[in-house]
Coordinates of C-alpha atoms in Angstrom, one line a residue:
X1 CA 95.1 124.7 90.5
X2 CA 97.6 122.4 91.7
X3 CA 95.9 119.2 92.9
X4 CA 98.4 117.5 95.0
X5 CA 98.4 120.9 97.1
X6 CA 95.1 120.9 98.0
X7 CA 95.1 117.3 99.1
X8 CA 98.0 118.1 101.9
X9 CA 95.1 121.4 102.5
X10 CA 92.4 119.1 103.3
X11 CA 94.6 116.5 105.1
X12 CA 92.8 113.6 103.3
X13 CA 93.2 111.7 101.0
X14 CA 90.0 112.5 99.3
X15 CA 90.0 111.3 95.3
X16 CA 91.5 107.9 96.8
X17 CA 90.1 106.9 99.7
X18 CA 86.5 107.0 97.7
X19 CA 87.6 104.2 95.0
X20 CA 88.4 101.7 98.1
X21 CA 85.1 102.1 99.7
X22 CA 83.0 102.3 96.7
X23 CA 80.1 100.0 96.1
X24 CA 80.2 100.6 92.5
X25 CA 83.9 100.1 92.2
X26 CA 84.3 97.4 94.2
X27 CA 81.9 95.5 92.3
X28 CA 84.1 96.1 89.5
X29 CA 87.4 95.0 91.5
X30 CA 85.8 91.8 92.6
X31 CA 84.6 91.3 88.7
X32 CA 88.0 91.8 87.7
X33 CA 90.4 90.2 90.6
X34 CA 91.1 87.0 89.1
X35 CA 92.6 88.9 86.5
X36 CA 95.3 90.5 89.3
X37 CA 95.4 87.3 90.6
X38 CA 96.3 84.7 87.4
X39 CA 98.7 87.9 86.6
X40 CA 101.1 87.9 89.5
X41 CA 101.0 83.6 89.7
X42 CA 102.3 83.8 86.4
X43 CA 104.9 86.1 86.9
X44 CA 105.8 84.3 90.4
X45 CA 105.4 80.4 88.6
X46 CA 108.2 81.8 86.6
X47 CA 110.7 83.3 88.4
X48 CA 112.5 81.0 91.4
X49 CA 113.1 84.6 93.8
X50 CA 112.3 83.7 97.1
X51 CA 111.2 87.5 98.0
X52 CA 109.0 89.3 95.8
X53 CA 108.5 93.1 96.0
X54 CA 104.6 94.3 95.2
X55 CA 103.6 98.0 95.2
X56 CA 100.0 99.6 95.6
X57 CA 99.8 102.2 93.8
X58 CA 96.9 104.7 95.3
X59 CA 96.6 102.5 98.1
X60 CA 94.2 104.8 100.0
X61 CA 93.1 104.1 103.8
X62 CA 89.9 102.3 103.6
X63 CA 88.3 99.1 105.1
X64 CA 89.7 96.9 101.3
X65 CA 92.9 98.9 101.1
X66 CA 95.0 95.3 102.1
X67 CA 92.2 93.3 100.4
X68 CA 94.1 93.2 97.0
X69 CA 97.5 92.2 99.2
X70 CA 95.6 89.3 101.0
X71 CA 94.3 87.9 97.6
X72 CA 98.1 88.4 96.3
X73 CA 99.5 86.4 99.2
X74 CA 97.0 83.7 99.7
X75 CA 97.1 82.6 96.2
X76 CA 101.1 82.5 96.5
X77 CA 100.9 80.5 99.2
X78 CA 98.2 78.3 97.8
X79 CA 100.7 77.9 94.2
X80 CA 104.0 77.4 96.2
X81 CA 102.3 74.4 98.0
X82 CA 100.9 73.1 95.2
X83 CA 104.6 73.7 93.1
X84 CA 106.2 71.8 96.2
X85 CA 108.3 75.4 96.4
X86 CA 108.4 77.0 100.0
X87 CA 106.6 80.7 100.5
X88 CA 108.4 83.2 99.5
X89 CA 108.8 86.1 101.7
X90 CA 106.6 89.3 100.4
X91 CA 108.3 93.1 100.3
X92 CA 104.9 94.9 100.6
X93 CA 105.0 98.9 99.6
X94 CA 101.9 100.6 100.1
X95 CA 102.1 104.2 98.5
X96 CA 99.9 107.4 98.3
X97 CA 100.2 111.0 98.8
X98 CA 102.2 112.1 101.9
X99 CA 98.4 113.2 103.3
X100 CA 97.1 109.4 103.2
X101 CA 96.5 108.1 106.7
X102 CA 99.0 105.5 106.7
X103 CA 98.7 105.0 110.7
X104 CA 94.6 103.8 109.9
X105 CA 96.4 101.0 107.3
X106 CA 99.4 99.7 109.9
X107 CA 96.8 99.6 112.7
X108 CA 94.9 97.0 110.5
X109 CA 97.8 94.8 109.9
X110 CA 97.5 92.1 113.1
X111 CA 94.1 91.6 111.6
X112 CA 95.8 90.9 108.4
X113 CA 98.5 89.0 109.8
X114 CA 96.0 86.4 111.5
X115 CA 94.3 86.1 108.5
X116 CA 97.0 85.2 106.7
X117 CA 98.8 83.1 109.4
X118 CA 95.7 81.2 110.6
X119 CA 96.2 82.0 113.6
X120 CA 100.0 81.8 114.0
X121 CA 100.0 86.0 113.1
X122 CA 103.9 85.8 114.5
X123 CA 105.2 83.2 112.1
X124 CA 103.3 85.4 109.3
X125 CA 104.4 88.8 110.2
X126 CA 108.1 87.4 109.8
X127 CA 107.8 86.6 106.3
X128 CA 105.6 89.4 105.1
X129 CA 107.4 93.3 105.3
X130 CA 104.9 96.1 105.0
X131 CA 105.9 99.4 104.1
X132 CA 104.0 103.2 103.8
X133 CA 105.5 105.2 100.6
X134 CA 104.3 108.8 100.6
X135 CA 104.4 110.3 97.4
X136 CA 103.0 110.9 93.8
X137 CA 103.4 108.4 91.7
X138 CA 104.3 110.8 88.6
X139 CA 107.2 110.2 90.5
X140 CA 109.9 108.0 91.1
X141 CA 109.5 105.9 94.0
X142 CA 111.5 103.1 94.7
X143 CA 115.2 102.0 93.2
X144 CA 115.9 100.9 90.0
X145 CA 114.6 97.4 89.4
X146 CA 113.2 96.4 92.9
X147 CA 109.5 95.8 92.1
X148 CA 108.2 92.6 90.6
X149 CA 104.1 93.3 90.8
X150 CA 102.9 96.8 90.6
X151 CA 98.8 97.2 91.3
X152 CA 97.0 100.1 90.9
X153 CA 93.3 100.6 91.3
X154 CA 91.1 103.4 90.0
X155 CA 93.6 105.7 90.5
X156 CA 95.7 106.7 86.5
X157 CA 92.4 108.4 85.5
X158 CA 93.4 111.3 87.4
X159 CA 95.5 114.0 86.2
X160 CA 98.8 114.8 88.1
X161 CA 96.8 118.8 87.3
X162 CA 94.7 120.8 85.3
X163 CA 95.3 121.0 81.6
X164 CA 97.4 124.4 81.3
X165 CA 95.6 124.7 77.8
X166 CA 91.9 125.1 79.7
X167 CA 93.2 128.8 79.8
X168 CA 93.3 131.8 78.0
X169 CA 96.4 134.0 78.1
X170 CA 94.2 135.9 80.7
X171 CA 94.5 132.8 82.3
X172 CA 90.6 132.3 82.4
X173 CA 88.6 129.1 81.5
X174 CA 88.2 128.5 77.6
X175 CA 85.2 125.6 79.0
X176 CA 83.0 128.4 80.8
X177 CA 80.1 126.4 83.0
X178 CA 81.6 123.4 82.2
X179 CA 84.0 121.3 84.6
X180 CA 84.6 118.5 82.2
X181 CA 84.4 117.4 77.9
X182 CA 80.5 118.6 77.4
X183 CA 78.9 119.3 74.0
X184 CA 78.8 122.6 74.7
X185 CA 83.1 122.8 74.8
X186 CA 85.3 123.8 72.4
X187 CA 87.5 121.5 70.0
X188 CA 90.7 122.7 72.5
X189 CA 88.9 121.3 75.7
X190 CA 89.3 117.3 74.3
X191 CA 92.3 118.5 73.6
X192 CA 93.9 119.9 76.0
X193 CA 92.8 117.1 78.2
X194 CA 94.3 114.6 76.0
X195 CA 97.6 116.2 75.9
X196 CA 97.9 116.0 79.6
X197 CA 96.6 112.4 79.4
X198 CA 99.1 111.3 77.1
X199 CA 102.4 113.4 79.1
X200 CA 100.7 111.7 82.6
X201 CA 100.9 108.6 81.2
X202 CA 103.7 108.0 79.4
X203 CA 105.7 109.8 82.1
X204 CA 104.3 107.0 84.6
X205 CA 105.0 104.1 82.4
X206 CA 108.4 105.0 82.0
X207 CA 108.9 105.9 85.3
X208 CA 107.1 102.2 86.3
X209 CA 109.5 100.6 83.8
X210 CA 112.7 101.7 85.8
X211 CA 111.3 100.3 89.4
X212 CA 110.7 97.3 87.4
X213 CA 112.5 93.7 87.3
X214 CA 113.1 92.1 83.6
X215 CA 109.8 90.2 83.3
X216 CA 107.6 92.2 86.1
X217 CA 104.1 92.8 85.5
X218 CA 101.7 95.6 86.3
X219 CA 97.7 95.5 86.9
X220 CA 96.0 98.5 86.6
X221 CA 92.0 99.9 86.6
X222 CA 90.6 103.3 85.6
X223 CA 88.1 104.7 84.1
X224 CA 87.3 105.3 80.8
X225 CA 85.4 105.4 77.5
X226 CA 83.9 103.0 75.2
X227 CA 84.9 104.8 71.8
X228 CA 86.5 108.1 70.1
X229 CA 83.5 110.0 71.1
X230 CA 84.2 111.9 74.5
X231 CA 80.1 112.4 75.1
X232 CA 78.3 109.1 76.6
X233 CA 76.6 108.1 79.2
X234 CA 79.0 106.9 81.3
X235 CA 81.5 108.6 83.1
X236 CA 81.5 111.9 81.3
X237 CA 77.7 112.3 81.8
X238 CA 78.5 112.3 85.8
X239 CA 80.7 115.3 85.3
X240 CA 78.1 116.9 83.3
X241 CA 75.6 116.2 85.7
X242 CA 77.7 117.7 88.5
X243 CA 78.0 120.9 86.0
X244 CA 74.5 121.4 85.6
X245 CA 74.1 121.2 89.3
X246 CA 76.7 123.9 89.8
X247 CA 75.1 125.7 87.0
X248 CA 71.4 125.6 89.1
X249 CA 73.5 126.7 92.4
X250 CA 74.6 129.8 90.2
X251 CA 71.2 130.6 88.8
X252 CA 69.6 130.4 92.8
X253 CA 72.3 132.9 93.2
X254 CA 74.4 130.8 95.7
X255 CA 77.6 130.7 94.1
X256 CA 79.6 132.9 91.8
X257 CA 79.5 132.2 87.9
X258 CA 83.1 133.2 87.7
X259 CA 83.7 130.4 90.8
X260 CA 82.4 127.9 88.6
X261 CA 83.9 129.1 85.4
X262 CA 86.7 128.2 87.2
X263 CA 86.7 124.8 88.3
X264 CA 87.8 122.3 85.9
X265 CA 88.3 118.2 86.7
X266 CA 92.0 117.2 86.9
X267 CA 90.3 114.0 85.2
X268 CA 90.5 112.1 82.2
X269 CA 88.6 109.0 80.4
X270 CA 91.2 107.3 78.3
X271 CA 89.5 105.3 75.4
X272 CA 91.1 101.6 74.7
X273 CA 92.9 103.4 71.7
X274 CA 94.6 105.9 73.8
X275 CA 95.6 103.5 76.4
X276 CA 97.3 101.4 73.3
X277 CA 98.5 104.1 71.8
X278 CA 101.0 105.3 74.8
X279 CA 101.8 102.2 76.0
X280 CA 102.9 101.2 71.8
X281 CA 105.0 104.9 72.1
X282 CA 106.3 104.3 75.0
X283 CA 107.9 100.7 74.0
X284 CA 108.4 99.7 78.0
X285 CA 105.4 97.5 78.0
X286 CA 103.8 94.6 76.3
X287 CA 100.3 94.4 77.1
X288 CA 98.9 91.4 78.0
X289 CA 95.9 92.0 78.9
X290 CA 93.1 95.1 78.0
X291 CA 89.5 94.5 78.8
X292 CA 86.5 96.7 79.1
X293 CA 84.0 96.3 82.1
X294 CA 80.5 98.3 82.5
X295 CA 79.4 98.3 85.6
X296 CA 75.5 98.8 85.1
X297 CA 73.0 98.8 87.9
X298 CA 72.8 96.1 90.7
X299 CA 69.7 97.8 92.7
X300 CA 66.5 97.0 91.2
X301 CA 65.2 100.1 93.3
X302 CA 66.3 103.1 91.1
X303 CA 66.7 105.2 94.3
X304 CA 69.1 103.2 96.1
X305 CA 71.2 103.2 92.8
X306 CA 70.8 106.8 92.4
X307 CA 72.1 107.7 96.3
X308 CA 75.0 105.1 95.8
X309 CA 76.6 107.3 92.6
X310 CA 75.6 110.5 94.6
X311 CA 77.5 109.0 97.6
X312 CA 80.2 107.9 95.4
X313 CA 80.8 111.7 93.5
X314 CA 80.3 113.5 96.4
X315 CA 83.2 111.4 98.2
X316 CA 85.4 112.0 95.2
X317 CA 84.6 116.3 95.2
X318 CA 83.6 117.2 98.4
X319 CA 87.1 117.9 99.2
X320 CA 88.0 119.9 96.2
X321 CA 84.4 121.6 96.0
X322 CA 84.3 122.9 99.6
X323 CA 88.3 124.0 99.3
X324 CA 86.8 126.1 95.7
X325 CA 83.7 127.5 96.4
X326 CA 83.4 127.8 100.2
X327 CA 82.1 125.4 102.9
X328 CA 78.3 125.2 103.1
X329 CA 77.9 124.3 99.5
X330 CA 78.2 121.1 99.3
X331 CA 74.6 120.1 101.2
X332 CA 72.8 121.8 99.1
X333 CA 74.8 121.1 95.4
X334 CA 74.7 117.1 95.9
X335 CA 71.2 117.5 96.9
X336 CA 70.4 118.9 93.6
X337 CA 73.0 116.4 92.2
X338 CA 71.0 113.7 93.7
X339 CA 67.8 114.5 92.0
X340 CA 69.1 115.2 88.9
X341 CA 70.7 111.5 89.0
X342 CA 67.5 109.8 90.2
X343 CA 65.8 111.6 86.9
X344 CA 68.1 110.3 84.4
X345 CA 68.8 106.9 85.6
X346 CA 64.1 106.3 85.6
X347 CA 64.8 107.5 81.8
X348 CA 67.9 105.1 80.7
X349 CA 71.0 103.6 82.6
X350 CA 74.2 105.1 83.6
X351 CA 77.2 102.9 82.8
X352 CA 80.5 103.8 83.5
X353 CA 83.6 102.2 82.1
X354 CA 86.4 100.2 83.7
X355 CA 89.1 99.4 82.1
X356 CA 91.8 96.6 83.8
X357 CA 95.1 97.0 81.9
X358 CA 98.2 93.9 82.4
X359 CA 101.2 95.2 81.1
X360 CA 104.6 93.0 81.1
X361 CA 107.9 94.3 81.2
X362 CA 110.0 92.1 78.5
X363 CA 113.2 90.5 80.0
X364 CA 115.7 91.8 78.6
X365 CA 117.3 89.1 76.5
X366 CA 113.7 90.1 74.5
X367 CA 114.1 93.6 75.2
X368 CA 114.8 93.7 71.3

């Protein structure tokens, strides 16, 4: 199934827009923005450019989508005064796929701009350029060394498709009432899914390292693993969650086995290792930075935890799962999701991993 096509189906932006609004997640970004933050006053405190070029990668089009920018620019201006340099002016690029609602994100931006200007929102909107860029980023997107900061949130653990390998020759599942790495899957399934991690990846890096300058840096989160083994009870155990759910729905006769045999995640949680390893092959990036974040629960009631990761899984599949198996189904699977959630979380905690990943681009009188 070719993921990018059923996003422009839906006309949403679907696995995006659900990392921005997030409680879980945006726990984790505000855990992890100083990180973002010291990153890019670095980068500016040693460079003298008076225009910098930042890119969102994933950008999405809810309520934080420009919170990450904001941060960015305030603690520019705050370092410039404190330098004695004047502000520099900021080349903003906001990107997703060509279905994002871009219109939702510019509409916002007077709001931003008097935020930012403190009340002189004309002064600010002439030294701060925003701009929508539609597109994959297993693409190219902007011109040869242009960018300075790239950011991406929660976005890199998705696949740019479905491992090919997930398929016979008969082109039927090999991972049958699974949608993700389970116990039950054969050797080939962590495979195939790493293969297509590790071509995703390395494809964006290199792509990354063209767009940017000698010296840029990028910030990234996703999620991931906290060892070799692809079972734990983080974010694999949601997936298999979601597959026994599916798996109930097919027993009570209300959908198709062969529908679910099927439908595979175009997902993928990296462990630190892997990350290492493609950056190493690659040879773009230097990594400054790669830290591990669990984000366990902040609810002491166990049932508001459990309908805030329902809430969360069933913004990030609903799309996909209605556009699979037919509208109607998605009621009655998270509803079974839900309870299945609320029963493992009463007998132990459900921790997913973040990774936040600060790669440098060497200049290139260290290029060698």
């Amino acid at each position: 199934m070719n993921v990018e096509k059923v996003f422009h189906m839906k006309g949403g932006t679907g696995e995006k827009s659900y990392a921005k609004n997030s409680s879980l997640q945006r726990r984790a970004l505000d855990m992890m923005r100083h990180i973002t933050v010291d990153t890019i006053l670095d980068m500016y405190l040693g460079t003298n450019s008076q225009s910098l070029a930042i890119a969102d990668l994933g950008c999405s089009s809810g309520p934080n989508t420009l919170s990450v920018i904001k941060e960015i620019i305030n603690a520019i201006k705050g370092a410039s005064s404190m330098a004695l340099r004047s502000v520099p002016e900021f080349r903003v690029y906001l990107n997703d796929l060509p279905s994002n609602d871009f219109n939702s994100i510019f509409t916002a931006l007077p709001d931003l701009f008097e935020e930012l200007g403190k009340g002189r929102a004309e002064q600010c909107s002439s030294m701060i350029f925003i701009y929508a860029v539609p597109g994959s980023f297993y693409g190219r997107l902007f011109p040869t060394n242009s960018l300075h900061f790239i950011h991406s949130s929660y976005s890199l653990h998705w696949l740019s498709r479905i491992p090919p390998a997930l398929y016979d020759e008969e082109k039927k599942s090999i991972n049958k009432g699974k949608v993700y790495i389970s116990e039950t899957s054969p050797p080939k399934v962590s495979m195939a899914y790493l293969s297509q991690f590790q071509q995703d990846f390395s494809y964006f890096l290199r792509l990354r390292s063209e767009e940017l300058v000698s010296g840029g840096r990028m910030v990234f989160t996703l999620l991931g693993r906290s060892g070799p083994n692809h079972i734990d009870r983080g974010n694999s155990f949601l997936w298999e969650l979601l597959s026994q759910s599916l798996s109930i729905m097919v027993s009570q006769g209300e959908i198709e086995g062969e529908k679910l045999d099927s439908y595979d995640a175009h997902f993928y949680a990296p462990s630190r290792e892997e990350i290492e390893d493609e950056v190493s092959r690659d040879g773009s990036f230097a990594i400054d930075c790669l830290e591990m974040f669990e984000i366990g629960r902040e609810d002491k009631d166990i049932a508001t935890h459990g309908r805030t990761i329902t809430t969360t899984v069933r913004a990030i599949q609903e799309p996909l799962i209605q556009h699979h198996f037919g509208d109607g189904v998605a009621d009655e699977l998270f509803k079974i999701y839900g309870k299945l959630i609320d029963e493992e979380i009463g007998k132990q905690e459900i921790r997913p991993i973040t990774f936040i990943v600060v790669l440098r681009k060497p200049n290139s009188s260290s290029a060698n």
